[in-house]
Amino acid sequence: MSLSNAAVSSPAPTGAGIFAAHPALAARHLLGLEGMGRETLLELIEESAREREWLRSGAPNRDDLAGCTVMLAFIEDSTRTRTSFEIAARRLGANALTFSASASSLNKGETLLDTMRLFEAMGAQLLVLRHSMSGAPGYLARHLPRVGVLNAGDGMHEHPTQGLLDLLTLHDAWQGRFEGRRLAIVGDVAHSRVARSAIAGLTALGATVTVCGPGTLLPVDVELLGCDVAPTVEEAMGGADGVMALRIQKERMEKGLLPSLVEYAREWGIQPARVALMKPEAVVMHPGPVNRGIELDPVVADSPRSVILAQVENGVAARCAVLRRCWNAWKEEV
Ligand code: CP
């Protein structure tokens, strides 16, 4: 499938694009958390918490997105992000459609941009895009004048709604105070869009992040992301207020970046003894999907310290908040 050469040569977008005053991008897009201001992040956390209360109440669907067609284009596999965007869009009254890439004319050589232009011509106003190529949502945002683009995870760049649901989860766990808190992120930071969005959001809110993992899975100059680096998982987790284990992508083994999953689990897996090194009230997070027994000991994954299912619940709420904001901005801008 072709994204076209223009996408490949375009720089990956930086900055939030949405809500914050980013000069190059309209407010109807959500491309990343990098560059998003503290006030905007706190507003989004508050709005997400309010959406969660409403979702929990079981109240009927609302009409905030009445008249809005949301195209869900997941050109890479997803369970949590795709279904939670779909639930959020429908609960807010949008017409939500899922584009099935595997049965589409992308397989006949049609480019991503040409395909998304079809949806723009059909009247879709918001496009939720997951793509394996970093920068794909930013590329579409620059080339679709009548569409708001929401990044549902692009390559190794960002996963901003995952970042927002993680912030809401930590806001609850940390009683609303980010300053002075520290999250340990363990694993494949080099390939992780989840880690990049978490680091951007947490550091903007005054928390610190310590990363650790195999040397082959840490980016060169990882400190430039705004985090500290620890040589061992024990040092990263010691005294931390929480830990986020990242998914190990098994294809990394094929590329020689990981010698063995057994060794990974021994060196970097989150086991009960390591959880005990954190503060007593510290939480265990994972964006999913979890490789049980590799990143997380099953006892830890199912323990009271685990907030993995709270993260999933918060995903619907955060996506409600973001869809509403993007739609309101779309009505102002287009
Ligand atoms: N956390 C996350 O993005 O999960 P999915 O790949 O299932 O959407």
Coordinates of C-alpha atoms and ligand atoms in Angstrom, one line a residue:
M1 CA 0.0 0.0 0.0
S2 CA 1.3 3.4 -0.9
L3 CA 1.3 6.5 1.2
S4 CA 3.0 8.4 -1.6
N5 CA 6.5 9.8 -1.6
A6 CA 5.3 13.2 -0.3
A7 CA 4.2 11.6 3.0
V8 CA 7.6 9.9 3.4
S9 CA 9.5 13.0 2.8
S10 CA 7.3 15.3 4.9
P11 CA 8.7 15.8 8.4
A12 CA 6.7 14.1 11.1
P13 CA 4.4 16.8 12.6
T14 CA 5.4 18.2 16.0
G15 CA 3.2 20.0 18.4
A16 CA -0.4 19.2 19.3
G17 CA -2.0 20.8 16.3
I18 CA -5.2 20.8 18.3
F19 CA -6.5 23.1 21.0
A20 CA -3.1 24.7 21.5
A21 CA -2.1 27.6 19.2
H22 CA 0.1 25.7 16.7
P23 CA 0.7 28.0 13.8
A24 CA 0.8 25.3 11.1
L25 CA -2.2 23.2 12.0
A26 CA -5.9 23.9 12.6
A27 CA -7.6 23.2 15.9
R28 CA -9.8 20.4 14.4
H29 CA -6.8 18.0 14.3
L30 CA -5.3 16.0 17.1
L31 CA -1.9 14.8 16.0
G32 CA 0.1 14.5 19.2
L33 CA 0.5 15.6 22.8
E34 CA 4.0 17.1 22.2
G35 CA 3.6 20.9 22.4
M36 CA 0.2 20.8 24.1
G37 CA 0.1 23.2 27.0
R38 CA -0.5 22.3 30.6
E39 CA -3.8 24.2 30.7
T40 CA -5.2 22.3 27.7
L41 CA -4.1 19.0 29.1
L42 CA -5.8 19.7 32.4
E43 CA -8.9 20.8 30.7
L44 CA -9.0 17.6 28.7
I45 CA -8.4 15.5 31.8
E46 CA -11.4 17.3 33.4
E47 CA -13.6 16.9 30.4
S48 CA -12.7 13.2 30.1
A49 CA -13.6 12.7 33.8
R50 CA -16.9 14.3 33.2
E51 CA -17.6 12.2 30.2
R52 CA -16.7 9.1 32.3
E53 CA -19.3 10.0 34.9
W54 CA -21.9 10.4 32.1
L55 CA -20.9 7.1 30.5
R56 CA -21.1 5.4 33.8
S57 CA -24.6 6.8 34.4
G58 CA -25.9 4.8 31.5
A59 CA -27.8 7.9 30.2
P60 CA -29.1 7.8 26.6
N61 CA -26.9 8.8 23.7
R62 CA -26.3 12.6 23.3
D63 CA -26.4 14.7 20.2
D64 CA -23.1 16.6 20.5
L65 CA -21.9 15.1 17.3
A66 CA -25.3 15.2 15.4
G67 CA -24.6 15.7 11.7
C68 CA -21.0 14.5 12.0
T69 CA -19.7 11.6 10.1
V70 CA -16.7 10.0 11.7
M71 CA -14.6 7.6 9.5
L72 CA -12.6 5.1 11.5
A73 CA -9.6 4.1 9.3
F74 CA -7.4 1.6 11.0
I75 CA -4.8 0.6 8.5
E76 CA -3.0 -1.3 11.3
D77 CA -4.6 -3.7 13.7
S78 CA -6.3 -2.4 16.9
T79 CA -8.9 -3.6 19.4
R80 CA -9.0 -1.0 22.2
T81 CA -8.5 2.2 20.2
R82 CA -10.9 1.3 17.3
T83 CA -13.8 0.0 19.5
S84 CA -13.5 2.8 22.0
F85 CA -13.5 5.5 19.3
E86 CA -16.5 3.8 17.8
I87 CA -18.4 3.7 21.1
A88 CA -17.5 7.3 21.9
A89 CA -18.6 8.5 18.5
R90 CA -21.9 6.7 18.6
R91 CA -22.7 7.7 22.2
L92 CA -22.2 11.3 21.1
G93 CA -24.6 10.9 18.2
A94 CA -22.2 10.8 15.3
N95 CA -22.6 8.6 12.2
A96 CA -19.5 6.4 12.8
L97 CA -18.2 4.1 10.0
T98 CA -15.4 1.7 10.0
F99 CA -13.2 1.5 6.9
S100 CA -12.0 -2.0 6.3
A101 CA -8.6 -1.5 4.7
S102 CA -8.0 -5.2 4.1
A103 CA -11.0 -5.4 1.7
S104 CA -10.4 -2.0 0.1
S105 CA -8.9 -0.6 -3.1
L106 CA -5.7 0.2 -1.2
N107 CA -4.8 -3.3 -2.2
K108 CA -5.2 -2.3 -5.8
G109 CA -2.6 0.5 -5.5
E110 CA -4.8 3.4 -4.6
T111 CA -2.8 5.8 -2.3
L112 CA -3.8 6.6 1.2
L113 CA -4.4 10.2 0.3
D114 CA -6.6 9.4 -2.6
T115 CA -8.6 7.0 -0.5
M116 CA -9.1 9.5 2.3
R117 CA -10.1 12.2 -0.3
L118 CA -13.0 9.8 -1.2
F119 CA -14.2 10.0 2.3
E120 CA -13.9 13.8 2.3
A121 CA -15.9 13.9 -0.9
M122 CA -18.5 11.6 0.6
G123 CA -19.0 14.1 3.5
A124 CA -16.9 12.6 6.3
Q125 CA -15.9 15.5 8.6
L126 CA -13.6 13.6 11.1
L127 CA -11.1 11.0 10.2
V128 CA -9.6 8.7 12.9
L129 CA -6.5 7.2 11.5
R130 CA -4.2 4.5 12.7
H131 CA -1.2 3.9 10.4
S132 CA 2.1 2.1 10.7
M133 CA 3.9 5.1 9.2
S134 CA 5.0 8.0 11.5
G135 CA 3.6 11.2 10.2
A136 CA 0.7 9.8 8.2
P137 CA -2.0 11.7 10.2
G138 CA -0.1 14.9 9.9
Y139 CA 0.3 14.4 6.1
L140 CA -3.5 13.9 5.7
A141 CA -4.2 16.9 8.0
R142 CA -2.2 19.1 5.6
H143 CA -3.9 17.7 2.5
L144 CA -7.5 17.4 3.5
P145 CA -9.0 20.9 3.8
R146 CA -12.5 19.8 4.9
V147 CA -11.5 17.1 7.4
G148 CA -10.3 17.0 11.0
V149 CA -7.7 14.3 11.5
L150 CA -7.4 12.4 14.8
N151 CA -4.2 10.4 15.3
A152 CA -5.1 6.9 16.6
G153 CA -1.4 5.9 16.7
D154 CA 1.1 6.5 13.9
G155 CA 4.2 4.3 13.6
M156 CA 6.8 5.2 16.3
H157 CA 5.5 8.8 16.6
E158 CA 2.5 9.4 18.9
H159 CA -0.7 7.9 20.3
P160 CA -2.3 11.0 21.8
T161 CA -5.6 9.6 22.9
Q162 CA -3.7 6.8 24.7
G163 CA -1.6 9.5 26.3
L164 CA -4.8 11.3 27.5
L165 CA -6.3 8.2 28.9
D166 CA -3.1 7.4 30.7
L167 CA -3.1 10.9 32.1
L168 CA -6.6 10.5 33.4
T169 CA -5.7 7.2 35.0
L170 CA -2.7 8.7 36.7
H171 CA -4.8 11.8 37.7
D172 CA -7.1 9.4 39.6
A173 CA -4.2 7.3 41.1
W174 CA -2.3 10.4 42.2
Q175 CA -5.2 12.4 43.6
G176 CA -4.9 15.0 40.9
R177 CA -1.3 16.0 41.6
F178 CA 1.3 15.4 38.9
E179 CA 4.1 17.6 40.4
G180 CA 6.7 15.5 42.3
R181 CA 5.3 12.2 40.9
R182 CA 7.5 9.8 39.0
L183 CA 6.4 7.1 36.4
A184 CA 8.8 4.4 35.4
I185 CA 8.4 3.2 31.7
V186 CA 9.9 -0.2 31.0
G187 CA 10.6 -1.9 27.7
D188 CA 10.7 -1.0 24.0
V189 CA 10.8 2.8 24.3
A190 CA 12.5 3.1 20.9
H191 CA 9.5 1.8 18.9
S192 CA 6.8 3.1 21.3
R193 CA 4.4 5.8 20.3
V194 CA 2.6 5.2 23.7
A195 CA 5.8 6.2 25.6
R196 CA 6.3 9.3 23.5
S197 CA 2.8 10.6 24.2
A198 CA 3.1 9.7 27.9
I199 CA 6.4 11.5 28.3
A200 CA 5.1 14.6 26.5
G201 CA 2.0 14.8 28.6
L202 CA 3.5 13.9 32.0
T203 CA 6.4 16.3 31.7
A204 CA 4.1 19.1 30.6
L205 CA 2.2 18.5 33.8
G206 CA 5.2 18.5 36.1
A207 CA 5.8 14.8 36.6
T208 CA 9.0 13.0 35.8
V209 CA 9.6 9.9 33.8
T210 CA 12.3 7.3 34.1
V211 CA 12.7 4.9 31.3
C212 CA 14.6 1.6 31.2
G213 CA 14.9 -1.4 28.9
P214 CA 17.4 -3.4 26.7
G215 CA 19.9 -1.1 25.1
T216 CA 18.8 -2.2 21.7
L217 CA 15.3 -0.9 22.5
L218 CA 16.1 2.5 23.9
P219 CA 16.5 5.4 21.4
V220 CA 19.8 7.1 21.0
D221 CA 19.7 10.3 23.1
V222 CA 16.6 9.1 24.8
E223 CA 17.0 11.9 27.4
L224 CA 16.1 14.4 24.7
L225 CA 12.5 13.1 25.0
G226 CA 12.5 14.8 28.5
C227 CA 13.0 11.7 30.7
D228 CA 15.7 10.1 32.8
V229 CA 17.2 6.7 32.0
A230 CA 17.9 3.9 34.6
P231 CA 20.3 1.0 33.9
T232 CA 18.0 -1.6 35.6
V233 CA 14.3 -2.1 36.2
E234 CA 15.0 -2.1 39.9
E235 CA 16.5 1.4 39.8
A236 CA 13.7 2.7 37.6
M237 CA 10.9 1.3 39.8
G238 CA 12.5 2.0 43.2
G239 CA 10.4 4.6 44.9
A240 CA 8.3 5.3 41.8
D241 CA 4.7 6.3 41.9
G242 CA 3.8 4.0 39.1
V243 CA 5.1 1.8 36.3
M244 CA 4.1 1.4 32.7
A245 CA 5.2 -1.8 31.0
L246 CA 5.4 -1.5 27.2
R247 CA 4.3 -4.2 24.8
I248 CA 7.2 -6.2 23.4
Q249 CA 6.7 -6.6 19.7
K250 CA 7.8 -10.1 18.9
E251 CA 8.9 -9.0 15.4
R252 CA 11.8 -7.2 17.1
M253 CA 13.3 -10.6 17.9
E254 CA 13.3 -11.4 14.3
K255 CA 15.3 -8.3 13.6
G256 CA 17.9 -9.3 16.2
L257 CA 17.0 -6.6 18.8
L258 CA 16.0 -9.1 21.4
P259 CA 17.8 -12.4 21.9
S260 CA 15.1 -14.2 23.9
L261 CA 11.7 -13.5 25.4
V262 CA 12.6 -15.6 28.4
E263 CA 15.6 -13.4 29.0
Y264 CA 13.5 -10.3 28.5
A265 CA 11.0 -11.5 31.1
R266 CA 13.8 -12.2 33.6
E267 CA 15.6 -8.9 33.1
W268 CA 12.8 -6.5 32.5
G269 CA 9.5 -8.2 33.3
I270 CA 7.3 -6.6 36.0
Q271 CA 7.2 -9.2 38.8
P272 CA 5.8 -8.9 42.3
A273 CA 9.2 -8.4 43.9
R274 CA 9.8 -5.4 41.6
V275 CA 6.3 -4.0 42.3
A276 CA 7.2 -4.0 46.0
L277 CA 10.1 -1.6 45.3
M278 CA 7.6 1.2 44.4
K279 CA 5.7 3.4 46.7
P280 CA 2.9 1.5 48.5
E281 CA 0.1 3.2 46.5
A282 CA 1.9 3.0 43.2
V283 CA 0.0 1.6 40.2
V284 CA 0.8 -0.8 37.4
M285 CA -0.1 0.2 33.8
H286 CA 0.0 -1.4 30.4
P287 CA -1.5 0.0 27.2
G288 CA -2.3 -3.5 25.9
P289 CA -2.3 -5.9 24.3
V290 CA -0.4 -7.6 27.1
N291 CA 2.0 -10.5 26.5
R292 CA 1.3 -12.2 29.8
G293 CA 4.4 -13.7 31.4
I294 CA 6.7 -11.5 29.3
E295 CA 6.2 -7.8 30.1
L296 CA 3.9 -8.5 33.1
D297 CA 3.8 -11.4 35.5
P298 CA 0.1 -12.6 35.4
V299 CA 0.0 -12.1 39.2
V300 CA 0.8 -8.5 38.8
A301 CA -1.5 -8.0 35.8
D302 CA -4.4 -9.2 37.9
S303 CA -3.4 -7.6 41.2
P304 CA -5.2 -4.7 42.9
R305 CA -2.3 -2.5 41.9
S306 CA -3.1 -3.0 38.2
V307 CA -5.1 -0.2 36.5
I308 CA -5.2 -1.8 33.1
L309 CA -8.9 -2.1 32.9
A310 CA -9.3 1.4 34.3
Q311 CA -7.1 2.6 31.4
V312 CA -9.5 0.8 29.0
E313 CA -12.6 2.5 30.5
N314 CA -10.9 5.9 30.5
G315 CA -10.2 5.4 26.8
V316 CA -13.8 5.8 25.9
A317 CA -14.1 8.9 28.0
A318 CA -11.0 10.5 26.6
R319 CA -12.1 9.8 23.1
C320 CA -15.5 11.4 23.8
A321 CA -13.7 14.6 25.0
V322 CA -11.4 14.7 22.0
L323 CA -14.1 14.0 19.4
R324 CA -16.3 16.7 20.9
R325 CA -13.5 19.2 20.8
C326 CA -12.5 18.4 17.2
W327 CA -16.1 18.5 16.0
N328 CA -16.6 21.9 17.7
A329 CA -13.4 23.2 16.1
W330 CA -14.4 21.7 12.7
K331 CA -17.7 23.7 12.8
E332 CA -15.7 26.9 13.4
E333 CA -13.0 26.3 10.8
V334 CA -14.6 24.6 7.8
Ligands
CP1 N1 -3.4 0.5 23.4 C1 -3.7 0.3 22.1 O1 -3.5 1.1 21.2 O2 -4.4 -0.9 21.9 P1 -5.0 -1.3 20.5 O3 -3.8 -1.6 19.5 O4 -5.7 -2.6 20.8 O5 -5.8 -0.2 19.9

